């Protein structure tokens, strides 16, 4: 039996190919091959954990299985997943030719007498070392929250020591256990069904005709603006970059071209695709260069007046139907629209950094944004192969408010005298990629300082007062010019001759002598509930109104733990009454910032599905 794949084969598609005796794959850069089931809390359940290590060896199979990595056709053939690669149009004819030429073995390698695993069995020293390293890495990465990677390791370790038939039954047993578990169900609901819905633009106003963006203006050619320009040019859109001077815009274009060349060297782009994308990007001298653009995205300084000036200058150069989008992460669209002559054409497109790698775009609809503008913005987001969520206007929108809550709770733990090592470990144990103090250093303490004082001007009441109790700590850090990684001094120190490390002496001074006996479990709960409560506030305020999108935005936007399915899924799993009761307890113990909106405090609200 010969397998022929003229395009992408992921998951079950690749598993079907692995069951054939001769495999022919497409050589196009866009065709990808892999087993991504682990990203949904599952394992490859159609023979993937057994056939792959028997074809390429245990050690070589582990990254593909445990990380869900995908490969291009040439990479897959080099790794041993295929026998040959040809252009997509020739795949089927090449498969037939292999049959006619007698190249196809009539039995699978593992069915032949004397078969041995490539690279050695589980007890081979090199393979044992790879398994031990994979186990340690998996434990560190999952913190025991996601059972799928460990189940994959068990399938590989135990299954490769069994005959293939028994090994496949072992795989099915582990697959069945995973698919019934909460982590997999949460991840499937959010990362598969909710993401499919978002990618199909279910929130797009259906009555609006499609009007593709053909010419894009990017105002502000910094790191974020350059990323937007790059992904847009790769999607076939003509891009003009504008900044304070033509020299800045020109340097940004040169940087994009260098990145495209690097991607070509790594096999991610063909030469033709690189050249075409490069030809679509130009550097403009001033706002007049934006004439003829269908859409302009500003990525200038996060300051209301700076952005208002950008709106006025840009709209003067645009046609009446052109859209202006702000890449703001926190400034209300309605406040920016005060400077606009046509606020119905203004919308927020909040990208995440780095733009080429981050999948999410938070689409922010202002009070005056028209359906036509929303529809065209969503069409653009899908054209550049990003996943959109739609949120309503308000300070901080959704994602920034929840990230802010996570960081601020970490700061509050510092003020309470919790050991900073414990704070960071609690964040990682929860399933966040980094602790709140490390995240703050990356965001920039000066940036967080600006955001918190911006929020303070728009929040009132006991909960707001409690949330802003950390502001004096931020004031002190900014006064000492401890801005985080950018100044090589924040909560971490960044020595030139080694990795970063927590600056415990500096943090002890910030805690002002306070000492806390809190353990990891208590701090982990505080860091989780801070995010859940803020998501509940956003829901109650109407900032988010679709539970699946809210959960998807959390996982793709600020790396909320995927095994929980998202903040609203986590609240549902906890149970409305239990959640409300625990928030009341946290409020009594730690402050009014854990107070819930009235509808949630009653404990009778379910977010996915009908209300209880």
Short mmCIF file of C-alpha atoms in Angstrom, two decimals, residues 51-289:
data_model
loop_
_atom_site.label_atom_id
_atom_site.label_comp_id
_atom_site.label_asym_id
_atom_site.label_seq_id
_atom_site.Cartn_x
_atom_site.Cartn_y
_atom_site.Cartn_z
CA UNK A 51 4.47 3.38 14.18
CA UNK A 52 6.45 6.62 14.39
CA UNK A 53 9.14 5.34 16.84
CA UNK A 54 9.35 2.09 14.88
CA UNK A 55 10.06 4.09 11.72
CA UNK A 56 12.42 6.83 12.98
CA UNK A 57 13.53 5.60 16.41
CA UNK A 58 12.40 6.45 19.92
CA UNK A 59 14.68 9.45 20.44
CA UNK A 60 13.79 11.05 17.10
CA UNK A 61 10.07 10.52 17.63
CA UNK A 62 9.82 12.18 21.04
CA UNK A 63 9.92 15.86 19.93
CA UNK A 64 7.32 15.18 17.25
CA UNK A 65 5.00 13.45 19.71
CA UNK A 66 5.54 15.50 22.87
CA UNK A 67 5.70 18.95 21.29
CA UNK A 68 3.35 18.38 18.37
CA UNK A 69 5.99 19.73 15.99
CA UNK A 70 5.17 19.74 12.29
CA UNK A 71 7.66 19.37 9.45
CA UNK A 72 7.84 20.36 5.81
CA UNK A 73 7.98 17.64 3.18
CA UNK A 74 11.77 17.65 2.83
CA UNK A 75 12.24 17.67 6.63
CA UNK A 76 9.77 14.81 7.02
CA UNK A 77 11.56 12.71 4.41
CA UNK A 78 14.94 13.42 6.01
CA UNK A 79 13.51 12.40 9.40
CA UNK A 80 12.32 9.09 7.94
CA UNK A 81 8.60 9.75 7.72
CA UNK A 82 8.56 9.46 3.92
CA UNK A 83 10.45 7.76 1.14
CA UNK A 84 10.37 10.63 -1.33
CA UNK A 85 9.11 14.18 -1.88
CA UNK A 86 8.01 15.71 -5.16
CA UNK A 87 6.02 18.80 -6.24
CA UNK A 88 2.39 18.56 -5.16
CA UNK A 89 1.09 18.06 -8.70
CA UNK A 90 3.35 15.00 -9.14
CA UNK A 91 2.62 13.20 -5.86
CA UNK A 92 0.01 10.76 -7.17
CA UNK A 93 1.96 9.95 -10.35
CA UNK A 94 5.10 9.39 -8.25
CA UNK A 95 3.19 7.00 -6.00
CA UNK A 96 1.95 5.02 -8.99
CA UNK A 97 5.46 4.97 -10.46
CA UNK A 98 6.83 3.54 -7.22
CA UNK A 99 4.31 0.71 -7.41
CA UNK A 100 5.10 -0.06 -11.04
CA UNK A 101 8.85 0.01 -10.40
CA UNK A 102 8.55 -2.51 -7.57
CA UNK A 103 9.95 -0.09 -4.95
CA UNK A 104 7.22 -0.89 -2.44
CA UNK A 105 7.89 -3.47 0.27
CA UNK A 106 4.93 -5.77 0.87
CA UNK A 107 5.36 -5.75 4.67
CA UNK A 108 5.91 -3.02 7.24
CA UNK A 109 9.40 -2.93 8.81
CA UNK A 110 8.10 -4.09 12.21
CA UNK A 111 6.45 -7.15 10.63
CA UNK A 112 9.71 -8.44 9.22
CA UNK A 113 11.70 -11.07 11.02
CA UNK A 114 14.57 -9.67 13.07
CA UNK A 115 13.21 -6.12 13.18
CA UNK A 116 14.96 -3.80 15.61
CA UNK A 117 14.07 -0.26 16.53
CA UNK A 118 16.17 2.35 14.70
CA UNK A 119 18.64 3.82 17.16
CA UNK A 120 18.08 1.10 19.73
CA UNK A 121 15.39 -0.02 22.16
CA UNK A 122 14.31 1.56 25.42
CA UNK A 123 17.23 0.00 27.32
CA UNK A 124 19.89 1.30 24.97
CA UNK A 125 21.91 3.89 26.96
CA UNK A 126 21.38 6.69 24.44
CA UNK A 127 17.66 6.00 24.18
CA UNK A 128 17.34 5.70 27.96
CA UNK A 129 19.02 9.10 28.30
CA UNK A 130 16.57 10.59 25.77
CA UNK A 131 13.60 9.12 27.63
CA UNK A 132 14.85 10.38 31.00
CA UNK A 133 15.42 13.87 29.56
CA UNK A 134 11.99 13.85 27.92
CA UNK A 135 10.35 12.79 31.17
CA UNK A 136 12.12 15.52 33.14
CA UNK A 137 11.27 18.13 30.52
CA UNK A 138 7.64 17.02 30.43
CA UNK A 139 7.30 17.18 34.20
CA UNK A 140 8.80 20.67 34.25
CA UNK A 141 6.62 21.87 31.39
CA UNK A 142 3.31 20.44 32.57
CA UNK A 143 3.76 20.56 36.36
CA UNK A 144 1.47 17.53 36.40
CA UNK A 145 -1.47 19.56 35.06
CA UNK A 146 -1.72 17.94 31.62
CA UNK A 147 -1.64 14.11 31.54
CA UNK A 148 -1.25 13.80 27.75
CA UNK A 149 2.57 14.10 27.43
CA UNK A 150 3.13 11.55 30.19
CA UNK A 151 0.66 9.17 28.55
CA UNK A 152 2.58 9.54 25.28
CA UNK A 153 5.83 8.69 27.05
CA UNK A 154 4.25 5.60 28.59
CA UNK A 155 2.93 4.50 25.19
CA UNK A 156 6.36 4.89 23.60
CA UNK A 157 8.34 3.29 26.44
CA UNK A 158 5.99 0.36 27.06
CA UNK A 159 4.62 -0.03 23.56
CA UNK A 160 7.95 -0.35 21.76
CA UNK A 161 8.74 -3.36 23.96
CA UNK A 162 5.57 -5.15 22.79
CA UNK A 163 4.42 -6.73 19.52
CA UNK A 164 2.70 -4.11 17.38
CA UNK A 165 -0.83 -5.50 17.91
CA UNK A 166 -0.55 -5.37 21.70
CA UNK A 167 1.15 -1.98 21.49
CA UNK A 168 -1.76 -0.56 19.51
CA UNK A 169 -4.21 -1.82 22.15
CA UNK A 170 -2.10 -0.12 24.83
CA UNK A 171 -2.27 3.13 22.87
CA UNK A 172 -6.07 2.86 22.57
CA UNK A 173 -6.38 2.35 26.33
CA UNK A 174 -4.42 5.51 27.10
CA UNK A 175 -6.26 7.48 24.41
CA UNK A 176 -9.64 6.53 25.88
CA UNK A 177 -8.54 7.65 29.36
CA UNK A 178 -7.34 11.01 28.05
CA UNK A 179 -10.38 11.80 25.93
CA UNK A 180 -12.65 11.35 28.96
CA UNK A 181 -10.56 13.68 31.14
CA UNK A 182 -11.30 17.35 31.85
CA UNK A 183 -8.03 18.72 30.43
CA UNK A 184 -8.64 17.21 27.00
CA UNK A 185 -12.32 18.17 26.97
CA UNK A 186 -11.45 21.74 27.94
CA UNK A 187 -8.71 22.03 25.33
CA UNK A 188 -10.82 20.48 22.57
CA UNK A 189 -13.72 22.82 23.31
CA UNK A 190 -11.53 25.91 23.28
CA UNK A 191 -8.58 25.19 20.98
CA UNK A 192 -10.54 23.17 18.42
CA UNK A 193 -14.23 24.12 18.36
CA UNK A 194 -13.95 27.72 19.59
CA UNK A 195 -10.93 28.33 17.39
CA UNK A 196 -12.66 26.86 14.35
CA UNK A 197 -15.62 29.16 14.97
CA UNK A 198 -13.37 32.22 15.34
CA UNK A 199 -11.40 31.34 12.22
CA UNK A 200 -14.66 30.94 10.28
CA UNK A 201 -15.56 34.50 11.33
CA UNK A 202 -18.84 33.60 13.03
CA UNK A 203 -18.90 37.11 14.55
CA UNK A 204 -18.69 38.78 11.15
CA UNK A 205 -21.84 40.75 10.20
CA UNK A 206 -23.29 38.47 7.55
CA UNK A 207 -25.03 41.20 5.56
CA UNK A 208 -21.80 43.03 4.78
CA UNK A 209 -20.14 42.18 1.44
CA UNK A 210 -16.51 41.09 1.37
CA UNK A 211 -14.08 43.88 0.48
CA UNK A 212 -10.50 42.64 0.72
CA UNK A 213 -7.72 44.92 1.91
CA UNK A 214 -5.38 45.36 -1.04
CA UNK A 215 -3.22 48.24 0.23
CA UNK A 216 -2.31 48.57 3.90
CA UNK A 217 -0.68 51.49 5.66
CA UNK A 218 1.33 50.88 8.84
CA UNK A 219 1.94 54.01 10.90
CA UNK A 220 4.81 53.42 13.29
CA UNK A 221 7.62 51.19 12.03
CA UNK A 222 8.84 49.84 15.35
CA UNK A 223 8.94 46.19 16.36
CA UNK A 224 5.15 45.82 16.38
CA UNK A 225 4.50 47.80 13.21
CA UNK A 226 7.21 45.91 11.32
CA UNK A 227 5.63 42.61 12.39
CA UNK A 228 2.23 43.71 11.09
CA UNK A 229 3.80 44.78 7.80
CA UNK A 230 5.65 41.48 7.42
CA UNK A 231 2.64 39.18 7.91
CA UNK A 232 0.50 41.39 5.67
CA UNK A 233 3.01 41.36 2.81
CA UNK A 234 3.30 37.57 3.07
CA UNK A 235 -0.50 37.41 2.75
CA UNK A 236 -0.36 39.21 -0.59
CA UNK A 237 -1.21 42.73 0.60
CA UNK A 238 0.67 45.80 -0.61
CA UNK A 239 2.17 47.58 2.44
CA UNK A 240 3.48 51.10 2.97
CA UNK A 241 5.46 51.85 6.17
CA UNK A 242 5.42 55.37 7.62
CA UNK A 243 7.25 56.71 10.66
CA UNK A 244 8.60 60.01 11.98
CA UNK A 245 11.17 60.07 9.20
CA UNK A 246 11.78 58.20 5.94
CA UNK A 247 15.06 56.89 7.39
CA UNK A 248 13.28 55.12 10.27
CA UNK A 249 10.74 53.60 7.88
CA UNK A 250 13.55 52.52 5.53
CA UNK A 251 15.46 50.81 8.34
CA UNK A 252 12.31 48.98 9.35
CA UNK A 253 11.82 47.75 5.79
CA UNK A 254 15.43 46.55 5.69
CA UNK A 255 14.84 44.66 8.93
CA UNK A 256 11.77 42.95 7.50
CA UNK A 257 13.68 41.92 4.37
CA UNK A 258 16.44 40.45 6.54
CA UNK A 259 13.87 38.44 8.48
CA UNK A 260 12.32 37.14 5.25
CA UNK A 261 15.74 36.04 4.05
CA UNK A 262 16.34 34.24 7.35
CA UNK A 263 13.01 32.43 6.97
CA UNK A 264 13.99 31.36 3.46
CA UNK A 265 17.30 29.95 4.73
CA UNK A 266 15.41 27.95 7.35
CA UNK A 267 13.09 26.50 4.71
CA UNK A 268 10.00 28.33 5.95
CA UNK A 269 9.66 30.34 2.73
CA UNK A 270 10.36 29.64 -0.89
CA UNK A 271 12.55 32.08 -2.80
CA UNK A 272 9.57 33.13 -4.90
CA UNK A 273 7.42 33.83 -1.82
CA UNK A 274 10.19 35.88 -0.22
CA UNK A 275 10.77 37.96 -3.33
CA UNK A 276 7.06 38.59 -3.80
CA UNK A 277 6.60 39.68 -0.17
CA UNK A 278 9.65 41.96 -0.31
CA UNK A 279 8.35 43.64 -3.46
CA UNK A 280 5.08 44.50 -1.71
CA UNK A 281 6.70 46.57 1.08
CA UNK A 282 7.64 50.20 0.57
CA UNK A 283 8.77 52.90 2.99
CA UNK A 284 6.80 56.15 2.78
CA UNK A 285 8.12 59.63 3.48
CA UNK A 286 5.09 61.02 5.34
CA UNK A 287 1.34 60.63 5.84
CA UNK A 288 0.69 61.48 2.21
CA UNK A 289 2.17 58.08 1.31
#
